[in-house]
Amino acid sequence: MKKRYVLLIVPFLLYVALLGVLPQMEPDEVRYSLIAGEMNETGNYVTPRIKNTIYLEKPPLVSWATAASFKIFGENDFSARLFSGLCAWGCILLVFWIGRRFRDERTGLYAAAVLTISAFPFVLGRINILDMPLTLFLCLAVWLGYLSVAGEKNRWFSYGFYFACALAFLTKGIVGVVFPFAILGIWLVWERRWRSLPRLISPVGILIFLAAVCPWLYLAQKENPDFLWFFFVREHFLRFTTQMHGKTEPFYYFLPVLIGGTLPWSVFLIRAWQPAKWKEAFFRKEGNRFLAVWFLFIFLFYTVSSSKLVTYIAPVFLPLALFAGNIFCSYEEAPTEPAGKRGALYRLLLWVQFLVIVAAMLLPPVLKQYHDPSLGLVIMISDACWWIYVLPVFAAAGLMAFIPDWTARQKGTGWFLSVYLLCCLLLAGLLFPLNDFLSPYRSALVAKEAIARHVPQGKLLYQYRVNFYGIDFYNKIRTPIVEDFGEMGDGIAKLPEAERKTYFLSRQDFFEKVRQKKEIYCITQHEARLRELRAQFARMDILWENGAFYLLRIRHEGKGWKPYEDS
């Protein structure tokens, strides 16, 4: 494989050029876009705000980068995701660097290719959230820390280690500092390199770290007297030691995430794995232990943590790609056909993967107009476009089942290259049906034109028991929220009373507001909430709906209203 394709051209196409295919999804993506937009609007880059409420749960580095992207490219889906996409690209380059250092350039290319076609980083690298930037900076810190204690005589590796820790801290907090030091410390103990432990501590490095993070900490505390307790105690210590955030999951939660995140290439690993040459599939002992500690520490930490989210284990996919890339590289040096049970399992899983992909593409048309409010799921797809969108997916999935093996038999080379290219085609092709599937109910972009057309200029648009940040982002308005405040609760409490009563209402307050104003525009989601409103108001016009969103005009004429009673 040629370096420029694996490291430059394909990552650019997958992780940058296609960023705007899907609109931003609720709620996380648009939350960070709205924060960045408000930073540019207010000129305050110290205290993040969302809907004018203080939001100090996370540090501001990603918001700063997104705000800069908005300044350059305007506020749109592409510019909102650009920093995350570039960080995913950075992870690919980092994996190449590590693979080349541990073995050779060819191994680095294979490892970079594996990470490029892994479903987990492919998805995460096109979402405007914190986890892909954190993954880049945290993993860069781990690697630079390794180089600084692994016999390299260049002190700049140590300085870079501390600076990368600072960037990771400014992305998502103290995890960006604790994890690199913990991984490197455990690895050095395992290697019995006790004398190298003090080399992790660098006075100059500490000064670099403090110079990078302290200005924001100082200014944030100056503007918000409760910041340090809120940020360090509640959002770090209590988040991972208690269930206060309600993100509890079973201990095996990350296992299916790990398996699914390595698709579609992981099926081909069965062919590439050669038990007779298992020693060649790994790096030298030092490298194996380092990558193993990197992977296991992060995976086990979040497994036992009280707080679990899918995105938390993103940094484990880099060492995983290095191991897998080395296996693929070793296999291609002397490829053989898998025989016996291994060959049967390989062929079975190839076709199982193909059938699962086909079934996933056929299911939405079968379940069209399916609603499940408990899951927040509404299936609405376009009949004509859907089949156009899924044809490249069917083609890529079908070709993956026989083209790589046919290439190996006919030419003796090019097996992994065909795997790589077909996986790229599959992942890129999936974006278009995903857009058709997710956008109608997970993105507020679908309501943008209807809101502009039906809601008079200057009229407030209320969000009834929903909170779609995208309505504010795409329509450039501020919408009052009725009873779905989410993570804004702490910031709302700090607002002036008049602003709270205007923009953050209980249901009772909202119903009173309708009675006082006589006419109100609002948007909501799911028929159950629509029925709630019908039960309160006799005159309610549906101005626009798509089966998931409902844009309403509610009128009150002194009758047909009763005080709300919470059941």
Coordinates of C-alpha atoms in Angstrom, one line a residue:
M1 CA 0.0 0.0 0.0
K2 CA 1.2 3.5 -0.8
K3 CA 1.8 5.8 2.1
R4 CA 0.0 8.8 0.5
Y5 CA -3.2 6.8 0.0
V6 CA -3.4 5.3 3.5
L7 CA -2.3 8.4 5.4
L8 CA -3.6 11.3 3.3
I9 CA -6.1 10.6 0.5
V10 CA -8.4 8.1 2.1
P11 CA -8.5 9.7 5.6
F12 CA -9.3 13.0 3.9
L13 CA -12.2 11.5 2.0
L14 CA -13.7 9.6 5.0
Y15 CA -13.0 12.0 7.8
V16 CA -13.1 15.4 6.2
A17 CA -14.8 15.5 2.8
L18 CA -17.9 13.7 3.9
L19 CA -18.4 15.5 7.3
G20 CA -21.5 17.4 6.0
V21 CA -23.5 14.4 4.7
L22 CA -25.5 14.1 7.9
P23 CA -26.9 17.0 9.8
Q24 CA -25.9 17.4 13.5
M25 CA -27.7 15.0 15.8
E26 CA -29.5 15.9 19.0
P27 CA -28.6 16.5 21.7
D28 CA -24.8 16.3 22.1
E29 CA -23.5 17.5 18.8
V30 CA -25.6 20.6 18.6
R31 CA -25.0 21.4 22.2
Y32 CA -21.3 22.0 21.6
S33 CA -22.0 23.9 18.4
L34 CA -24.4 26.2 20.2
I35 CA -21.7 26.8 22.9
A36 CA -19.1 27.7 20.3
G37 CA -21.6 30.0 18.5
E38 CA -22.4 31.8 21.8
M39 CA -18.7 32.2 22.5
N40 CA -18.3 34.1 19.2
E41 CA -21.5 36.0 19.8
T42 CA -20.7 37.2 23.3
G43 CA -16.9 37.3 23.0
N44 CA -16.6 35.4 26.3
Y45 CA -14.3 32.4 25.7
V46 CA -13.8 31.7 29.5
T47 CA -17.2 30.6 30.7
P48 CA -19.0 28.4 28.2
R49 CA -22.7 29.1 27.9
I50 CA -25.6 27.3 26.3
K51 CA -28.9 29.1 25.7
N52 CA -27.3 31.9 27.9
T53 CA -26.9 29.5 30.9
I54 CA -23.5 28.8 32.3
Y55 CA -22.2 25.4 31.3
L56 CA -19.1 24.4 33.2
E57 CA -19.3 20.6 33.0
K58 CA -16.5 20.4 30.5
P59 CA -13.4 22.4 29.6
P60 CA -13.5 24.7 26.6
L61 CA -10.8 23.5 24.2
V62 CA -13.1 21.8 21.7
S63 CA -15.5 24.8 21.9
W64 CA -12.6 27.1 21.2
A65 CA -11.6 25.1 18.2
T66 CA -15.2 24.9 16.9
A67 CA -15.6 28.7 17.4
A68 CA -12.5 29.2 15.3
S69 CA -13.8 26.9 12.6
F70 CA -17.1 28.9 12.6
K71 CA -15.1 32.1 12.2
I72 CA -13.3 30.7 9.1
F73 CA -16.0 28.5 7.4
G74 CA -19.3 29.9 8.9
E75 CA -21.7 28.1 11.2
N76 CA -22.6 24.8 9.4
D77 CA -22.4 21.1 9.9
F78 CA -19.1 20.8 8.2
S79 CA -17.3 23.4 10.3
A80 CA -18.9 22.1 13.5
R81 CA -17.4 18.7 12.9
L82 CA -14.1 19.7 11.3
F83 CA -12.0 19.6 14.5
S84 CA -13.3 16.2 15.5
G85 CA -12.6 14.9 11.9
L86 CA -9.0 16.3 12.0
C87 CA -8.4 14.7 15.4
A88 CA -9.5 11.3 14.0
W89 CA -7.1 11.9 11.1
G90 CA -4.4 12.8 13.7
C91 CA -5.0 9.4 15.5
I92 CA -4.4 7.6 12.2
L93 CA -1.1 9.4 11.7
L94 CA -0.2 8.7 15.4
V95 CA -0.8 4.9 14.9
F96 CA 1.4 5.0 11.8
W97 CA 4.2 6.6 13.9
I98 CA 3.9 4.1 16.7
G99 CA 3.8 1.1 14.3
R100 CA 6.8 2.4 12.4
R101 CA 8.7 2.9 15.7
F102 CA 7.9 -0.6 17.0
R103 CA 8.6 -2.5 13.8
D104 CA 8.8 -0.8 10.4
E105 CA 7.0 1.6 8.1
R106 CA 4.9 -1.2 6.5
T107 CA 3.5 -2.2 9.9
G108 CA 2.7 1.4 10.6
L109 CA 0.8 1.7 7.4
Y110 CA -1.2 -1.5 8.1
A111 CA -2.1 -0.3 11.6
A112 CA -3.1 3.1 10.2
A113 CA -5.3 1.4 7.6
V114 CA -7.0 -0.7 10.3
L115 CA -7.9 2.3 12.4
T116 CA -9.2 4.1 9.3
I117 CA -11.7 1.3 8.6
S118 CA -12.8 0.7 12.2
A119 CA -16.5 1.5 12.7
F120 CA -16.0 3.1 16.1
P121 CA -13.5 5.8 15.2
F122 CA -15.2 6.3 11.8
V123 CA -18.5 7.2 13.6
L124 CA -16.9 9.1 16.5
G125 CA -14.6 11.1 14.1
R126 CA -17.6 12.7 12.4
I127 CA -19.5 13.7 15.6
N128 CA -18.9 17.1 17.2
I129 CA -18.3 15.9 20.7
L130 CA -15.2 15.8 23.0
D131 CA -14.2 12.1 22.8
M132 CA -12.2 12.1 19.5
P133 CA -10.1 15.2 20.4
L134 CA -9.6 13.6 23.9
T135 CA -8.5 10.4 22.3
L136 CA -5.9 12.1 20.1
F137 CA -4.4 14.2 22.9
L138 CA -4.5 11.4 25.6
C139 CA -2.9 8.9 23.3
L140 CA -0.4 11.3 22.0
A141 CA 0.6 12.0 25.7
V142 CA 0.9 8.2 26.4
W143 CA 3.1 7.8 23.3
L144 CA 5.3 10.8 24.0
G145 CA 5.6 9.7 27.7
Y146 CA 6.7 6.3 26.5
L147 CA 9.4 7.8 24.2
S148 CA 10.6 10.0 27.1
V149 CA 11.3 7.0 29.4
A150 CA 12.1 4.3 26.8
G151 CA 15.8 5.2 26.2
E152 CA 15.3 8.3 24.0
K153 CA 17.7 11.1 24.9
N154 CA 15.5 13.9 23.6
R155 CA 14.0 16.0 26.4
W156 CA 11.5 17.4 24.0
F157 CA 9.5 14.2 24.2
S158 CA 9.1 14.9 27.9
Y159 CA 8.0 18.5 27.2
G160 CA 5.6 17.2 24.5
F161 CA 4.2 14.7 27.0
Y162 CA 3.2 17.4 29.4
F163 CA 1.8 19.7 26.7
A164 CA -0.3 16.8 25.3
C165 CA -1.6 16.2 28.9
A166 CA -2.5 19.8 29.1
L167 CA -4.5 19.6 25.8
A168 CA -6.2 16.5 27.0
F169 CA -7.1 18.2 30.3
L170 CA -8.5 21.2 28.5
T171 CA -10.6 18.8 26.4
K172 CA -12.2 16.7 29.1
G173 CA -10.6 17.3 32.5
I174 CA -8.3 15.4 34.8
V175 CA -8.7 12.1 32.9
G176 CA -6.3 13.6 30.4
V177 CA -3.6 13.7 33.1
V178 CA -4.4 10.7 35.3
F179 CA -4.6 8.2 32.4
P180 CA -1.2 8.8 30.8
F181 CA 0.7 8.8 34.1
A182 CA -1.2 5.7 35.3
I183 CA -0.6 3.8 32.0
L184 CA 3.1 4.7 31.9
G185 CA 3.6 4.0 35.7
I186 CA 2.0 0.6 35.5
W187 CA 4.0 -0.3 32.4
L188 CA 7.3 0.7 34.1
V189 CA 6.4 -1.4 37.2
W190 CA 5.6 -4.4 35.0
E191 CA 8.9 -3.9 33.2
R192 CA 10.6 -3.6 36.6
R193 CA 12.2 -0.4 35.5
W194 CA 11.9 1.3 38.8
R195 CA 14.6 3.8 38.1
S196 CA 12.8 5.2 35.2
L197 CA 9.7 6.2 37.2
P198 CA 11.3 9.5 38.3
R199 CA 11.9 10.4 34.7
L200 CA 8.1 10.9 34.3
I201 CA 8.5 13.9 36.5
S202 CA 9.9 17.0 34.7
P203 CA 10.0 20.4 36.5
V204 CA 10.0 22.1 33.1
G205 CA 7.2 19.8 31.9
I206 CA 5.1 20.7 35.0
L207 CA 5.6 24.4 34.2
I208 CA 4.5 23.8 30.6
F209 CA 1.4 22.1 31.9
L210 CA 0.5 24.8 34.4
A211 CA 1.2 27.5 31.9
A212 CA -1.3 25.9 29.5
V213 CA -4.2 25.1 31.9
C214 CA -3.9 27.6 34.8
P215 CA -5.0 30.7 32.9
W216 CA -8.4 29.2 32.1
L217 CA -8.8 27.7 35.6
Y218 CA -8.0 31.1 37.2
L219 CA -10.3 33.1 34.9
A220 CA -13.1 30.6 35.2
Q221 CA -12.9 30.6 39.0
K222 CA -12.8 34.4 39.0
E223 CA -16.0 34.6 36.9
N224 CA -17.7 31.7 38.8
P225 CA -16.9 31.4 42.5
D226 CA -18.2 27.8 42.7
F227 CA -16.3 26.6 39.7
L228 CA -13.5 24.6 41.2
W229 CA -15.7 22.5 43.5
F230 CA -18.2 21.9 40.7
F231 CA -15.6 21.0 38.1
F232 CA -13.2 18.9 40.1
V233 CA -15.4 17.3 42.7
R234 CA -18.8 16.9 41.1
E235 CA -17.9 16.5 37.5
H236 CA -14.8 14.3 38.1
F237 CA -14.7 12.5 41.4
L238 CA -18.5 12.0 42.0
R239 CA -19.2 11.2 38.3
F240 CA -17.0 8.1 38.3
T241 CA -17.6 7.0 42.0
T242 CA -21.4 7.5 42.2
Q243 CA -24.5 7.0 40.1
M244 CA -25.5 10.7 40.3
H245 CA -25.5 11.1 36.5
G246 CA -27.6 8.0 35.9
K247 CA -25.2 6.4 33.4
T248 CA -25.1 3.0 35.0
E249 CA -24.7 0.0 32.8
P250 CA -23.8 -3.7 33.4
F251 CA -20.1 -4.7 33.7
Y252 CA -20.1 -6.2 30.2
Y253 CA -21.4 -3.1 28.6
F254 CA -18.2 -2.3 26.7
L255 CA -17.7 -5.8 25.2
P256 CA -20.3 -5.5 22.4
V257 CA -19.1 -1.9 21.9
L258 CA -15.5 -3.3 21.4
I259 CA -16.7 -6.0 19.0
G260 CA -19.0 -3.8 17.0
G261 CA -16.4 -1.0 16.9
T262 CA -13.8 -3.2 15.1
L263 CA -16.2 -4.1 12.3
P264 CA -16.0 -4.6 9.3
W265 CA -12.3 -5.6 9.3
S266 CA -12.4 -7.9 12.4
V267 CA -13.9 -10.8 10.5
F268 CA -10.9 -10.8 8.2
L269 CA -8.6 -11.1 11.2
I270 CA -9.6 -14.8 11.5
R271 CA -8.0 -15.5 8.1
A272 CA -4.9 -13.5 8.9
W273 CA -4.3 -15.1 12.3
Q274 CA -1.9 -17.9 11.9
P275 CA -1.4 -20.0 15.0
A276 CA 1.9 -21.4 13.8
K277 CA 3.3 -17.9 13.5
W278 CA 1.7 -16.4 16.6
K279 CA 4.9 -14.9 17.9
E280 CA 5.3 -12.9 14.7
A281 CA 1.9 -11.3 15.2
F282 CA 3.2 -9.3 18.2
F283 CA 5.8 -6.7 18.7
R284 CA 8.9 -7.1 20.9
K285 CA 8.1 -7.9 24.6
E286 CA 8.4 -4.2 25.6
G287 CA 6.0 -3.0 23.0
N288 CA 3.5 -5.8 23.7
R289 CA 3.4 -5.0 27.4
F290 CA 3.1 -1.2 26.8
L291 CA 0.2 -1.6 24.4
A292 CA -1.5 -4.2 26.6
V293 CA -1.3 -1.8 29.6
W294 CA -2.6 1.0 27.4
F295 CA -5.6 -1.1 26.3
L296 CA -6.4 -2.9 29.6
F297 CA -6.1 0.0 32.0
I298 CA -8.6 2.2 30.0
F299 CA -11.0 -0.7 29.3
L300 CA -11.0 -2.0 32.9
F301 CA -11.2 1.4 34.5
Y302 CA -14.4 2.2 32.7
T303 CA -15.7 -1.3 33.1
V304 CA -15.7 -0.9 36.9
S305 CA -16.7 2.7 36.8
S306 CA -20.2 3.7 38.0
S307 CA -20.5 5.9 34.9
K308 CA -20.5 4.3 31.5
L309 CA -21.0 5.8 28.0
V310 CA -20.2 4.2 24.7
T311 CA -17.7 6.8 23.8
Y312 CA -15.5 6.5 26.9
I313 CA -13.4 3.6 25.6
A314 CA -12.3 5.4 22.3
P315 CA -8.6 5.4 23.3
V316 CA -8.4 1.6 23.3
F317 CA -8.9 1.4 19.6
L318 CA -5.4 2.7 18.9
P319 CA -3.5 -0.1 20.6
L320 CA -6.0 -2.5 19.1
A321 CA -5.3 -1.2 15.6
L322 CA -1.6 -1.7 16.2
F323 CA -2.0 -5.3 17.2
A324 CA -4.4 -6.0 14.3
G325 CA -2.3 -4.1 11.8
N326 CA 0.8 -6.1 12.8
I327 CA -1.1 -9.4 12.3
F328 CA -2.4 -8.4 8.9
C329 CA 1.1 -7.2 7.9
S330 CA 2.7 -10.5 9.0
Y331 CA 0.1 -12.5 7.2
E332 CA 0.6 -10.8 3.9
E333 CA 4.3 -11.6 3.9
A334 CA 3.4 -15.3 3.5
P335 CA -0.4 -15.6 3.0
T336 CA -2.1 -19.0 3.3
E337 CA -5.7 -20.2 3.0
P338 CA -7.3 -20.9 6.4
A339 CA -8.1 -24.6 6.7
G340 CA -10.3 -26.7 8.9
K341 CA -12.4 -25.2 11.6
R342 CA -10.8 -21.8 11.3
G343 CA -11.5 -21.7 7.6
A344 CA -15.1 -22.7 8.1
L345 CA -15.6 -20.1 10.8
Y346 CA -14.0 -17.4 8.6
R347 CA -16.3 -18.1 5.7
L348 CA -19.4 -18.4 8.0
L349 CA -18.7 -15.0 9.6
L350 CA -18.1 -13.4 6.2
W351 CA -21.6 -14.3 5.1
V352 CA -23.1 -13.6 8.5
Q353 CA -21.7 -10.1 8.3
F354 CA -23.1 -9.7 4.8
L355 CA -26.6 -10.9 5.8
V356 CA -26.7 -8.7 8.9
I357 CA -25.9 -5.7 6.8
V358 CA -28.5 -6.6 4.2
A359 CA -31.1 -7.2 7.0
A360 CA -30.2 -3.8 8.6
M361 CA -30.8 -2.1 5.3
L362 CA -34.1 -3.9 4.6
L363 CA -35.6 -3.4 8.0
P364 CA -36.4 0.3 7.8
P365 CA -38.8 0.0 4.8
V366 CA -40.5 -2.9 6.5
L367 CA -41.0 -1.0 9.7
K368 CA -41.8 2.4 8.1
Q369 CA -43.8 4.7 10.3
Y370 CA -42.8 2.6 13.4
H371 CA -42.9 4.7 16.6
D372 CA -41.4 3.8 19.9
P373 CA -41.4 6.9 22.2
S374 CA -39.7 5.0 25.0
L375 CA -36.6 4.6 22.7
G376 CA -37.1 7.9 21.1
L377 CA -37.4 6.0 17.8
V378 CA -39.4 7.0 14.7
I379 CA -38.7 5.3 11.5
M380 CA -39.5 7.4 8.4
I381 CA -37.6 7.0 5.2
S382 CA -38.0 8.2 1.7
D383 CA -39.2 5.3 -0.5
A384 CA -37.3 6.2 -3.7
C385 CA -34.1 7.5 -2.3
W386 CA -33.6 4.6 0.2
W387 CA -33.0 2.0 -2.4
I388 CA -30.6 4.3 -4.3
Y389 CA -28.7 4.8 -1.0
V390 CA -28.4 1.2 0.0
L391 CA -27.2 -0.2 -3.4
P392 CA -23.6 0.8 -2.8
V393 CA -23.8 -0.7 0.7
F394 CA -25.1 -4.0 -0.7
A395 CA -22.4 -4.0 -3.4
A396 CA -19.6 -3.3 -0.9
A397 CA -20.9 -5.9 1.6
G398 CA -21.4 -8.5 -1.1
L399 CA -18.0 -8.0 -2.7
M400 CA -16.3 -8.2 0.7
A401 CA -17.5 -11.8 0.9
F402 CA -15.4 -13.0 -2.0
I403 CA -13.2 -10.4 -3.8
P404 CA -10.4 -10.4 -1.2
D405 CA -10.1 -14.1 -1.2
W406 CA -10.3 -14.3 -5.0
T407 CA -7.6 -11.6 -5.2
A408 CA -5.3 -13.7 -2.9
R409 CA -5.8 -16.8 -5.0
Q410 CA -5.4 -15.2 -8.4
K411 CA -2.6 -12.8 -7.7
G412 CA -1.0 -13.9 -4.4
T413 CA -0.9 -10.3 -3.3
G414 CA -3.4 -7.4 -2.6
W415 CA -5.6 -9.3 -0.2
F416 CA -5.5 -6.7 2.5
L417 CA -5.6 -3.8 0.0
S418 CA -8.9 -5.1 -1.3
V419 CA -10.2 -5.5 2.3
Y420 CA -9.2 -2.0 3.0
L421 CA -10.8 -0.4 -0.1
L422 CA -14.1 -2.4 0.2
C423 CA -14.3 -1.5 3.9
C424 CA -13.8 2.2 3.0
L425 CA -16.6 1.9 0.4
L426 CA -18.9 0.3 2.8
L427 CA -18.4 2.9 5.6
A428 CA -18.7 5.8 3.2
G429 CA -21.8 4.2 1.6
L430 CA -23.5 3.7 5.0
L431 CA -23.6 7.5 5.6
F432 CA -26.4 8.1 3.1
P433 CA -28.9 5.6 4.4
L434 CA -28.0 6.7 7.9
N435 CA -28.8 10.3 7.0
D436 CA -32.2 9.2 5.6
F437 CA -32.9 7.1 8.7
L438 CA -31.7 9.4 11.5
S439 CA -32.4 12.9 10.2
P440 CA -36.3 12.9 10.4
Y441 CA -36.3 12.4 14.2
R442 CA -32.8 13.0 15.5
S443 CA -32.0 16.3 13.9
A444 CA -33.8 19.6 14.1
L445 CA -32.6 20.6 10.7
V446 CA -35.8 19.0 9.2
A447 CA -37.9 21.7 11.0
K448 CA -35.7 24.7 10.0
E449 CA -37.7 25.7 6.9
A450 CA -41.1 25.1 8.5
I451 CA -40.2 27.3 11.5
A452 CA -39.0 30.1 9.2
R453 CA -42.2 29.9 7.1
H454 CA -44.8 29.5 9.9
V455 CA -43.5 31.3 13.0
P456 CA -43.8 35.1 12.6
Q457 CA -40.6 37.2 13.0
G458 CA -40.2 38.2 16.7
K459 CA -42.5 35.6 18.1
L460 CA -41.1 33.1 20.6
L461 CA -41.2 29.5 19.7
Y462 CA -41.6 27.3 22.8
Q463 CA -40.3 23.7 23.0
Y464 CA -42.8 21.6 24.8
R465 CA -41.2 18.9 26.9
V466 CA -38.3 18.6 24.4
N467 CA -35.0 20.5 24.1
F468 CA -33.6 20.5 20.6
Y469 CA -30.5 22.7 20.6
G470 CA -30.5 22.5 16.8
I471 CA -33.6 24.7 16.6
D472 CA -31.7 27.5 18.1
F473 CA -28.5 26.7 16.1
Y474 CA -30.1 26.3 12.7
N475 CA -32.8 29.1 13.0
K476 CA -30.6 31.5 14.9
I477 CA -33.2 32.1 17.6
R478 CA -33.5 31.5 21.3
T479 CA -36.4 29.2 22.2
P480 CA -38.0 28.9 25.7
I481 CA -38.0 25.4 27.1
V482 CA -40.9 23.7 28.9
E483 CA -39.8 21.1 31.5
D484 CA -36.8 19.5 29.7
F485 CA -33.9 21.4 31.1
G486 CA -31.3 18.5 31.1
E487 CA -27.8 19.5 32.1
M488 CA -28.7 23.2 32.2
G489 CA -30.2 23.0 35.7
D490 CA -27.2 24.5 37.5
G491 CA -26.9 27.3 35.0
I492 CA -30.6 28.1 35.0
A493 CA -30.5 28.6 38.8
K494 CA -28.0 31.5 38.3
L495 CA -30.1 33.4 35.8
P496 CA -32.1 36.5 36.8
E497 CA -35.7 35.6 37.8
A498 CA -37.3 37.4 34.8
E499 CA -35.1 35.4 32.4
R500 CA -35.9 32.1 34.1
K501 CA -39.6 32.7 33.9
T502 CA -39.4 33.7 30.3
Y503 CA -37.2 30.9 28.9
F504 CA -37.4 28.0 31.3
L505 CA -41.0 27.0 32.2
S506 CA -42.8 24.3 34.0
R507 CA -45.9 22.8 32.3
Q508 CA -48.2 24.8 34.6
D509 CA -46.2 28.0 33.8
F510 CA -46.6 27.2 30.0
F511 CA -50.3 26.7 30.2
E512 CA -50.7 29.9 32.1
K513 CA -48.6 31.7 29.5
V514 CA -50.9 30.5 26.7
R515 CA -53.9 31.8 28.7
Q516 CA -52.3 35.2 29.1
K517 CA -50.9 35.6 25.5
K518 CA -53.9 34.0 23.8
E519 CA -51.7 32.7 21.0
I520 CA -48.4 30.7 21.2
Y521 CA -46.2 28.8 18.8
C522 CA -44.5 25.7 20.0
I523 CA -42.8 22.6 18.8
T524 CA -42.8 19.1 20.3
Q525 CA -42.1 15.5 19.5
H526 CA -44.2 12.3 19.8
E527 CA -47.9 11.9 19.7
A528 CA -48.2 11.4 23.5
R529 CA -47.1 15.0 24.0
L530 CA -49.5 16.2 21.3
R531 CA -52.4 14.5 23.2
E532 CA -51.3 16.3 26.4
L533 CA -51.7 19.6 24.6
R534 CA -55.0 18.7 23.0
A535 CA -56.4 17.8 26.4
Q536 CA -55.6 21.3 27.6
F537 CA -56.5 23.4 24.6
A538 CA -59.5 23.2 22.2
R539 CA -57.9 25.3 19.5
M540 CA -54.6 23.9 18.3
D541 CA -53.4 24.0 14.7
I542 CA -50.7 21.7 13.4
L543 CA -48.8 24.0 11.1
W544 CA -46.3 21.3 10.0
E545 CA -45.3 17.8 11.0
N546 CA -43.2 15.0 9.7
G547 CA -44.4 12.2 11.9
A548 CA -41.8 13.0 14.6
F549 CA -41.8 16.8 15.0
Y550 CA -45.0 18.8 15.4
L551 CA -45.0 22.6 14.9
L552 CA -48.1 24.0 16.6
R553 CA -50.1 27.2 17.0
I554 CA -52.1 27.1 20.2
R555 CA -54.9 29.7 20.8
H556 CA -56.9 30.4 23.9
E557 CA -60.1 32.3 23.8
G558 CA -61.2 32.0 27.5
K559 CA -62.5 28.5 27.2
G560 CA -61.2 25.0 26.6
W561 CA -58.5 25.4 29.3
K562 CA -58.2 23.8 32.7
P563 CA -55.5 24.1 35.3
Y564 CA -52.9 21.4 34.8
E565 CA -52.6 18.7 37.5
D566 CA -49.5 16.5 37.5
S567 CA -50.6 12.8 37.6

